[in-house]
């Protein structure tokens, strides 16, 4: 049987590259569309080393409607889309809101507009647990039914608005299906170390800052606050292995393409179901790798949520998927990748 073709926007990025690998290994063909604004073309080599298959690649900005239509016309048999391409730095979005609204909204609108014309059946959208803001205590772990709260940043707002755009479009009668995946905190790298997270400049996220500190690139990791109302005082998150997260996309794509979706838009939390504090994560890293980490306790970071982790029963049951990789293995994968890119 001929392989089905999946369009992966942002496929040279962190989550996109890991998902491309899982799609190929599940028997799909992949065409990547990426403008390389925050990723590197060498990622294609890494993907090829893992799977033995080089994905098709088009250097196109999804905001450029004509160029994007050119991709749909060239690969006339696209079955489904996974839409990762987006600007994602929370701080930058506060300084440059229009960049975020323009980029993140236009790219989705363009894809949605092209789907019926080229008979593309479904789209998976990368959303975020950031839509929940700080859930109240009785709503933890947070389910998909928890109330959406006003976004803390333009970045977060683009995730909320994009979810609404998909809902409105589908409810207008557009003949497409969508799965919205709300990710918790994706971390780690492929076990082969051929692909991984490549942050630009000083990392804002915990794991790349932590591994760069362990590698001696940064002097000291600052823990943003130990006076929160949590057991050890540091913030709690649901850290999910990027490979497990990638596999959730394959499960969601199978569901869409097999016509199993019960509703035209389905929403799933994608996390582990377990909360882990910053201090617990640091301890786990030291234990898993044997590396002593230089860290200090600092003040709170503005805009941080105190504690959030996901109820992932819906994804477990309906997608038949779960995030099973032990935290130690995940942290070792992040460290192996860091050592590789730092030539240690
Ligand atoms: C995790 C925890 C920090 C750095 C953000 C976005 C979200 C997203 C992922 C995007 C927090 C603490 C961090 C450091 C620290 N999506 N920390 N010292 O804030 O949960 O989520 O990134 O692409 O939408 O909001 O992730 O990794 O920045 O922080 O103590 O140097 O680590 O306070 O508790 P966050 P993070």
PDB file of C-alpha atoms in Angstrom, residues 1-206:
ATOM      1  CA  UNK A   1       0.000   0.000   0.000  1.00  0.00           C
ATOM      2  CA  UNK A   2       1.205   3.473  -0.785  1.00  0.00           C
ATOM      3  CA  UNK A   3       2.441   5.438   2.191  1.00  0.00           C
ATOM      4  CA  UNK A   4       0.314   8.363   3.385  1.00  0.00           C
ATOM      5  CA  UNK A   5       1.983  11.757   3.261  1.00  0.00           C
ATOM      6  CA  UNK A   6       2.003  14.111   6.244  1.00  0.00           C
ATOM      7  CA  UNK A   7       2.900  17.786   6.035  1.00  0.00           C
ATOM      8  CA  UNK A   8       4.860  18.810   9.131  1.00  0.00           C
ATOM      9  CA  UNK A   9       5.263  22.555   9.551  1.00  0.00           C
ATOM     10  CA  UNK A  10       8.143  23.482  11.818  1.00  0.00           C
ATOM     11  CA  UNK A  11       9.547  20.019  11.196  1.00  0.00           C
ATOM     12  CA  UNK A  12      13.178  21.020  11.735  1.00  0.00           C
ATOM     13  CA  UNK A  13      12.357  22.362  15.208  1.00  0.00           C
ATOM     14  CA  UNK A  14      12.627  20.552  18.534  1.00  0.00           C
ATOM     15  CA  UNK A  15       9.256  18.807  18.708  1.00  0.00           C
ATOM     16  CA  UNK A  16       8.781  18.761  14.922  1.00  0.00           C
ATOM     17  CA  UNK A  17      11.992  16.827  14.254  1.00  0.00           C
ATOM     18  CA  UNK A  18      11.218  14.193  16.891  1.00  0.00           C
ATOM     19  CA  UNK A  19       7.692  13.844  15.496  1.00  0.00           C
ATOM     20  CA  UNK A  20       9.006  13.468  11.941  1.00  0.00           C
ATOM     21  CA  UNK A  21      11.116  10.528  13.128  1.00  0.00           C
ATOM     22  CA  UNK A  22       8.149   8.846  14.807  1.00  0.00           C
ATOM     23  CA  UNK A  23       5.930   9.410  11.754  1.00  0.00           C
ATOM     24  CA  UNK A  24       8.521   7.864   9.437  1.00  0.00           C
ATOM     25  CA  UNK A  25       9.002   4.934  11.790  1.00  0.00           C
ATOM     26  CA  UNK A  26       5.226   4.425  11.836  1.00  0.00           C
ATOM     27  CA  UNK A  27       5.237   4.155   8.030  1.00  0.00           C
ATOM     28  CA  UNK A  28       4.281   7.677   6.936  1.00  0.00           C
ATOM     29  CA  UNK A  29       6.020   9.837   4.371  1.00  0.00           C
ATOM     30  CA  UNK A  30       6.796  13.344   5.595  1.00  0.00           C
ATOM     31  CA  UNK A  31       7.244  16.671   3.893  1.00  0.00           C
ATOM     32  CA  UNK A  32       8.635  19.355   6.163  1.00  0.00           C
ATOM     33  CA  UNK A  33       7.835  23.024   5.676  1.00  0.00           C
ATOM     34  CA  UNK A  34      10.043  25.311   7.734  1.00  0.00           C
ATOM     35  CA  UNK A  35      11.406  28.830   7.217  1.00  0.00           C
ATOM     36  CA  UNK A  36      14.479  27.943   9.343  1.00  0.00           C
ATOM     37  CA  UNK A  37      13.928  31.088  11.442  1.00  0.00           C
ATOM     38  CA  UNK A  38      14.685  29.161  14.617  1.00  0.00           C
ATOM     39  CA  UNK A  39      16.154  25.881  13.400  1.00  0.00           C
ATOM     40  CA  UNK A  40      18.913  24.460  11.291  1.00  0.00           C
ATOM     41  CA  UNK A  41      18.873  22.567   7.999  1.00  0.00           C
ATOM     42  CA  UNK A  42      21.365  20.043   9.453  1.00  0.00           C
ATOM     43  CA  UNK A  43      18.481  18.612  11.458  1.00  0.00           C
ATOM     44  CA  UNK A  44      17.514  16.768   8.252  1.00  0.00           C
ATOM     45  CA  UNK A  45      20.816  14.852   8.462  1.00  0.00           C
ATOM     46  CA  UNK A  46      20.007  13.881  12.054  1.00  0.00           C
ATOM     47  CA  UNK A  47      16.557  12.609  11.068  1.00  0.00           C
ATOM     48  CA  UNK A  48      18.037  10.638   8.165  1.00  0.00           C
ATOM     49  CA  UNK A  49      20.668   9.080  10.441  1.00  0.00           C
ATOM     50  CA  UNK A  50      17.939   7.779  12.740  1.00  0.00           C
ATOM     51  CA  UNK A  51      15.379   6.521  10.231  1.00  0.00           C
ATOM     52  CA  UNK A  52      17.402   6.021   7.061  1.00  0.00           C
ATOM     53  CA  UNK A  53      14.909   8.248   5.249  1.00  0.00           C
ATOM     54  CA  UNK A  54      15.481  11.904   4.387  1.00  0.00           C
ATOM     55  CA  UNK A  55      12.174  13.756   4.640  1.00  0.00           C
ATOM     56  CA  UNK A  56      11.194  16.051   1.770  1.00  0.00           C
ATOM     57  CA  UNK A  57      11.898  19.638   2.741  1.00  0.00           C
ATOM     58  CA  UNK A  58      10.576  22.993   1.551  1.00  0.00           C
ATOM     59  CA  UNK A  59      12.012  26.206   2.948  1.00  0.00           C
ATOM     60  CA  UNK A  60       8.783  28.157   3.037  1.00  0.00           C
ATOM     61  CA  UNK A  61       7.214  30.550   5.521  1.00  0.00           C
ATOM     62  CA  UNK A  62       3.655  29.432   6.303  1.00  0.00           C
ATOM     63  CA  UNK A  63       2.634  33.107   6.374  1.00  0.00           C
ATOM     64  CA  UNK A  64       3.439  33.320   2.642  1.00  0.00           C
ATOM     65  CA  UNK A  65       0.159  32.076   1.188  1.00  0.00           C
ATOM     66  CA  UNK A  66       1.379  31.710  -2.397  1.00  0.00           C
ATOM     67  CA  UNK A  67       4.508  29.802  -1.470  1.00  0.00           C
ATOM     68  CA  UNK A  68       2.513  27.594   0.880  1.00  0.00           C
ATOM     69  CA  UNK A  69      -0.038  26.865  -1.834  1.00  0.00           C
ATOM     70  CA  UNK A  70       2.897  25.905  -4.046  1.00  0.00           C
ATOM     71  CA  UNK A  71       3.753  23.167  -1.546  1.00  0.00           C
ATOM     72  CA  UNK A  72       0.168  21.840  -1.504  1.00  0.00           C
ATOM     73  CA  UNK A  73       0.176  21.826  -5.321  1.00  0.00           C
ATOM     74  CA  UNK A  74       3.586  20.138  -5.587  1.00  0.00           C
ATOM     75  CA  UNK A  75       2.753  17.366  -3.091  1.00  0.00           C
ATOM     76  CA  UNK A  76      -0.780  16.822  -4.308  1.00  0.00           C
ATOM     77  CA  UNK A  77      -1.579  13.901  -2.003  1.00  0.00           C
ATOM     78  CA  UNK A  78      -1.098  15.337   1.499  1.00  0.00           C
ATOM     79  CA  UNK A  79      -3.323  13.358   3.909  1.00  0.00           C
ATOM     80  CA  UNK A  80      -2.798  15.290   7.112  1.00  0.00           C
ATOM     81  CA  UNK A  81      -0.982  18.241   8.637  1.00  0.00           C
ATOM     82  CA  UNK A  82       0.829  18.649  11.932  1.00  0.00           C
ATOM     83  CA  UNK A  83       1.282  22.342  12.591  1.00  0.00           C
ATOM     84  CA  UNK A  84       4.247  23.151  14.838  1.00  0.00           C
ATOM     85  CA  UNK A  85       5.635  26.233  13.088  1.00  0.00           C
ATOM     86  CA  UNK A  86       5.271  29.180  15.470  1.00  0.00           C
ATOM     87  CA  UNK A  87       7.203  31.766  17.410  1.00  0.00           C
ATOM     88  CA  UNK A  88       7.416  30.509  20.981  1.00  0.00           C
ATOM     89  CA  UNK A  89       9.470  32.763  23.245  1.00  0.00           C
ATOM     90  CA  UNK A  90       7.174  34.041  25.963  1.00  0.00           C
ATOM     91  CA  UNK A  91       9.329  37.070  26.854  1.00  0.00           C
ATOM     92  CA  UNK A  92       9.903  38.110  23.266  1.00  0.00           C
ATOM     93  CA  UNK A  93       6.155  37.968  22.665  1.00  0.00           C
ATOM     94  CA  UNK A  94       5.627  40.612  25.339  1.00  0.00           C
ATOM     95  CA  UNK A  95       8.124  42.913  23.574  1.00  0.00           C
ATOM     96  CA  UNK A  96       6.981  42.126  20.016  1.00  0.00           C
ATOM     97  CA  UNK A  97       3.305  41.213  20.212  1.00  0.00           C
ATOM     98  CA  UNK A  98       2.559  41.953  16.557  1.00  0.00           C
ATOM     99  CA  UNK A  99       5.287  39.574  15.407  1.00  0.00           C
ATOM    100  CA  UNK A 100       3.598  36.835  17.436  1.00  0.00           C
ATOM    101  CA  UNK A 101       0.052  37.594  16.317  1.00  0.00           C
ATOM    102  CA  UNK A 102       1.113  37.957  12.671  1.00  0.00           C
ATOM    103  CA  UNK A 103       3.231  34.818  12.588  1.00  0.00           C
ATOM    104  CA  UNK A 104       1.217  32.448  14.703  1.00  0.00           C
ATOM    105  CA  UNK A 105      -2.252  33.416  13.469  1.00  0.00           C
ATOM    106  CA  UNK A 106      -1.570  33.876   9.749  1.00  0.00           C
ATOM    107  CA  UNK A 107       0.235  30.587   9.368  1.00  0.00           C
ATOM    108  CA  UNK A 108      -2.697  28.629  10.801  1.00  0.00           C
ATOM    109  CA  UNK A 109      -5.267  30.610   8.791  1.00  0.00           C
ATOM    110  CA  UNK A 110      -3.347  29.913   5.574  1.00  0.00           C
ATOM    111  CA  UNK A 111      -3.168  26.184   6.275  1.00  0.00           C
ATOM    112  CA  UNK A 112      -6.865  25.968   7.126  1.00  0.00           C
ATOM    113  CA  UNK A 113      -7.809  27.836   3.985  1.00  0.00           C
ATOM    114  CA  UNK A 114      -5.779  25.495   1.785  1.00  0.00           C
ATOM    115  CA  UNK A 115      -6.957  22.234   3.360  1.00  0.00           C
ATOM    116  CA  UNK A 116     -10.395  21.801   1.696  1.00  0.00           C
ATOM    117  CA  UNK A 117      -9.106  22.921  -1.703  1.00  0.00           C
ATOM    118  CA  UNK A 118      -6.413  20.229  -1.644  1.00  0.00           C
ATOM    119  CA  UNK A 119      -8.601  17.662   0.089  1.00  0.00           C
ATOM    120  CA  UNK A 120      -6.474  17.438   3.243  1.00  0.00           C
ATOM    121  CA  UNK A 121      -8.497  15.642   5.879  1.00  0.00           C
ATOM    122  CA  UNK A 122      -7.083  16.683   9.185  1.00  0.00           C
ATOM    123  CA  UNK A 123      -4.802  18.963  11.144  1.00  0.00           C
ATOM    124  CA  UNK A 124      -3.119  18.495  14.515  1.00  0.00           C
ATOM    125  CA  UNK A 125      -2.419  21.747  16.302  1.00  0.00           C
ATOM    126  CA  UNK A 126       0.287  22.296  18.924  1.00  0.00           C
ATOM    127  CA  UNK A 127      -1.368  24.000  21.831  1.00  0.00           C
ATOM    128  CA  UNK A 128      -0.173  24.408  25.376  1.00  0.00           C
ATOM    129  CA  UNK A 129      -1.221  23.927  28.987  1.00  0.00           C
ATOM    130  CA  UNK A 130      -0.614  27.655  29.211  1.00  0.00           C
ATOM    131  CA  UNK A 131      -4.302  28.059  28.196  1.00  0.00           C
ATOM    132  CA  UNK A 132      -5.282  26.946  31.723  1.00  0.00           C
ATOM    133  CA  UNK A 133      -3.257  29.647  33.487  1.00  0.00           C
ATOM    134  CA  UNK A 134      -2.997  28.717  37.201  1.00  0.00           C
ATOM    135  CA  UNK A 135      -5.747  26.159  37.797  1.00  0.00           C
ATOM    136  CA  UNK A 136      -7.474  26.304  41.172  1.00  0.00           C
ATOM    137  CA  UNK A 137      -6.431  23.599  43.634  1.00  0.00           C
ATOM    138  CA  UNK A 138      -9.548  21.491  43.037  1.00  0.00           C
ATOM    139  CA  UNK A 139      -8.763  21.509  39.304  1.00  0.00           C
ATOM    140  CA  UNK A 140      -5.332  19.870  39.732  1.00  0.00           C
ATOM    141  CA  UNK A 141      -4.351  17.716  37.940  1.00  0.00           C
ATOM    142  CA  UNK A 142      -5.970  19.794  35.249  1.00  0.00           C
ATOM    143  CA  UNK A 143      -8.433  18.186  32.803  1.00  0.00           C
ATOM    144  CA  UNK A 144      -9.417  19.391  29.343  1.00  0.00           C
ATOM    145  CA  UNK A 145     -12.650  20.730  30.859  1.00  0.00           C
ATOM    146  CA  UNK A 146     -10.898  23.158  33.207  1.00  0.00           C
ATOM    147  CA  UNK A 147     -11.689  26.788  32.449  1.00  0.00           C
ATOM    148  CA  UNK A 148      -9.473  28.659  30.008  1.00  0.00           C
ATOM    149  CA  UNK A 149      -8.001  31.737  31.692  1.00  0.00           C
ATOM    150  CA  UNK A 150      -6.853  35.023  30.253  1.00  0.00           C
ATOM    151  CA  UNK A 151      -3.425  34.476  28.711  1.00  0.00           C
ATOM    152  CA  UNK A 152      -0.366  35.827  30.539  1.00  0.00           C
ATOM    153  CA  UNK A 153       1.467  36.720  27.306  1.00  0.00           C
ATOM    154  CA  UNK A 154       0.795  37.376  23.619  1.00  0.00           C
ATOM    155  CA  UNK A 155       2.417  33.984  22.953  1.00  0.00           C
ATOM    156  CA  UNK A 156      -0.115  32.251  25.196  1.00  0.00           C
ATOM    157  CA  UNK A 157      -2.906  34.293  23.654  1.00  0.00           C
ATOM    158  CA  UNK A 158      -1.992  33.085  20.150  1.00  0.00           C
ATOM    159  CA  UNK A 159      -2.485  29.500  21.382  1.00  0.00           C
ATOM    160  CA  UNK A 160      -5.946  30.378  22.745  1.00  0.00           C
ATOM    161  CA  UNK A 161      -6.976  32.319  19.639  1.00  0.00           C
ATOM    162  CA  UNK A 162      -5.723  29.573  17.324  1.00  0.00           C
ATOM    163  CA  UNK A 163      -7.818  27.009  19.209  1.00  0.00           C
ATOM    164  CA  UNK A 164     -10.845  29.271  18.682  1.00  0.00           C
ATOM    165  CA  UNK A 165     -10.041  29.788  15.000  1.00  0.00           C
ATOM    166  CA  UNK A 166     -10.011  25.999  14.495  1.00  0.00           C
ATOM    167  CA  UNK A 167     -13.312  25.589  16.382  1.00  0.00           C
ATOM    168  CA  UNK A 168     -14.995  28.393  14.425  1.00  0.00           C
ATOM    169  CA  UNK A 169     -13.767  27.114  11.077  1.00  0.00           C
ATOM    170  CA  UNK A 170     -14.881  23.556  11.711  1.00  0.00           C
ATOM    171  CA  UNK A 171     -18.243  24.715  13.037  1.00  0.00           C
ATOM    172  CA  UNK A 172     -18.735  26.819   9.895  1.00  0.00           C
ATOM    173  CA  UNK A 173     -18.991  23.535   8.030  1.00  0.00           C
ATOM    174  CA  UNK A 174     -15.449  23.150   6.722  1.00  0.00           C
ATOM    175  CA  UNK A 175     -14.975  19.491   5.910  1.00  0.00           C
ATOM    176  CA  UNK A 176     -11.906  18.889   8.038  1.00  0.00           C
ATOM    177  CA  UNK A 177     -11.048  17.269  11.348  1.00  0.00           C
ATOM    178  CA  UNK A 178      -8.732  18.633  13.965  1.00  0.00           C
ATOM    179  CA  UNK A 179      -6.983  17.403  17.062  1.00  0.00           C
ATOM    180  CA  UNK A 180      -5.701  20.029  19.465  1.00  0.00           C
ATOM    181  CA  UNK A 181      -2.885  18.770  21.703  1.00  0.00           C
ATOM    182  CA  UNK A 182      -2.196  20.789  24.840  1.00  0.00           C
ATOM    183  CA  UNK A 183       1.401  20.048  25.737  1.00  0.00           C
ATOM    184  CA  UNK A 184       2.816  20.279  29.228  1.00  0.00           C
ATOM    185  CA  UNK A 185       6.620  20.801  29.434  1.00  0.00           C
ATOM    186  CA  UNK A 186       8.471  18.864  26.701  1.00  0.00           C
ATOM    187  CA  UNK A 187      12.075  17.947  27.557  1.00  0.00           C
ATOM    188  CA  UNK A 188      14.881  15.582  26.597  1.00  0.00           C
ATOM    189  CA  UNK A 189      16.352  14.484  23.292  1.00  0.00           C
ATOM    190  CA  UNK A 190      16.277  11.494  21.001  1.00  0.00           C
ATOM    191  CA  UNK A 191      18.092   8.481  22.552  1.00  0.00           C
ATOM    192  CA  UNK A 192      20.476   8.409  19.556  1.00  0.00           C
ATOM    193  CA  UNK A 193      21.553  12.059  20.208  1.00  0.00           C
ATOM    194  CA  UNK A 194      21.187  12.699  16.476  1.00  0.00           C
ATOM    195  CA  UNK A 195      18.515  15.341  17.133  1.00  0.00           C
ATOM    196  CA  UNK A 196      17.658  17.432  20.191  1.00  0.00           C
ATOM    197  CA  UNK A 197      16.822  20.862  21.518  1.00  0.00           C
ATOM    198  CA  UNK A 198      18.924  23.719  20.078  1.00  0.00           C
ATOM    199  CA  UNK A 199      18.078  26.894  21.982  1.00  0.00           C
ATOM    200  CA  UNK A 200      19.150  30.243  20.575  1.00  0.00           C
ATOM    201  CA  UNK A 201      21.309  32.366  22.892  1.00  0.00           C
ATOM    202  CA  UNK A 202      20.702  32.210  26.634  1.00  0.00           C
ATOM    203  CA  UNK A 203      18.018  29.573  27.240  1.00  0.00           C
ATOM    204  CA  UNK A 204      14.844  30.693  29.003  1.00  0.00           C
ATOM    205  CA  UNK A 205      13.617  27.147  29.649  1.00  0.00           C
ATOM    206  CA  UNK A 206      14.774  25.085  32.580  1.00  0.00           C
TER     207      UNK A 206
END
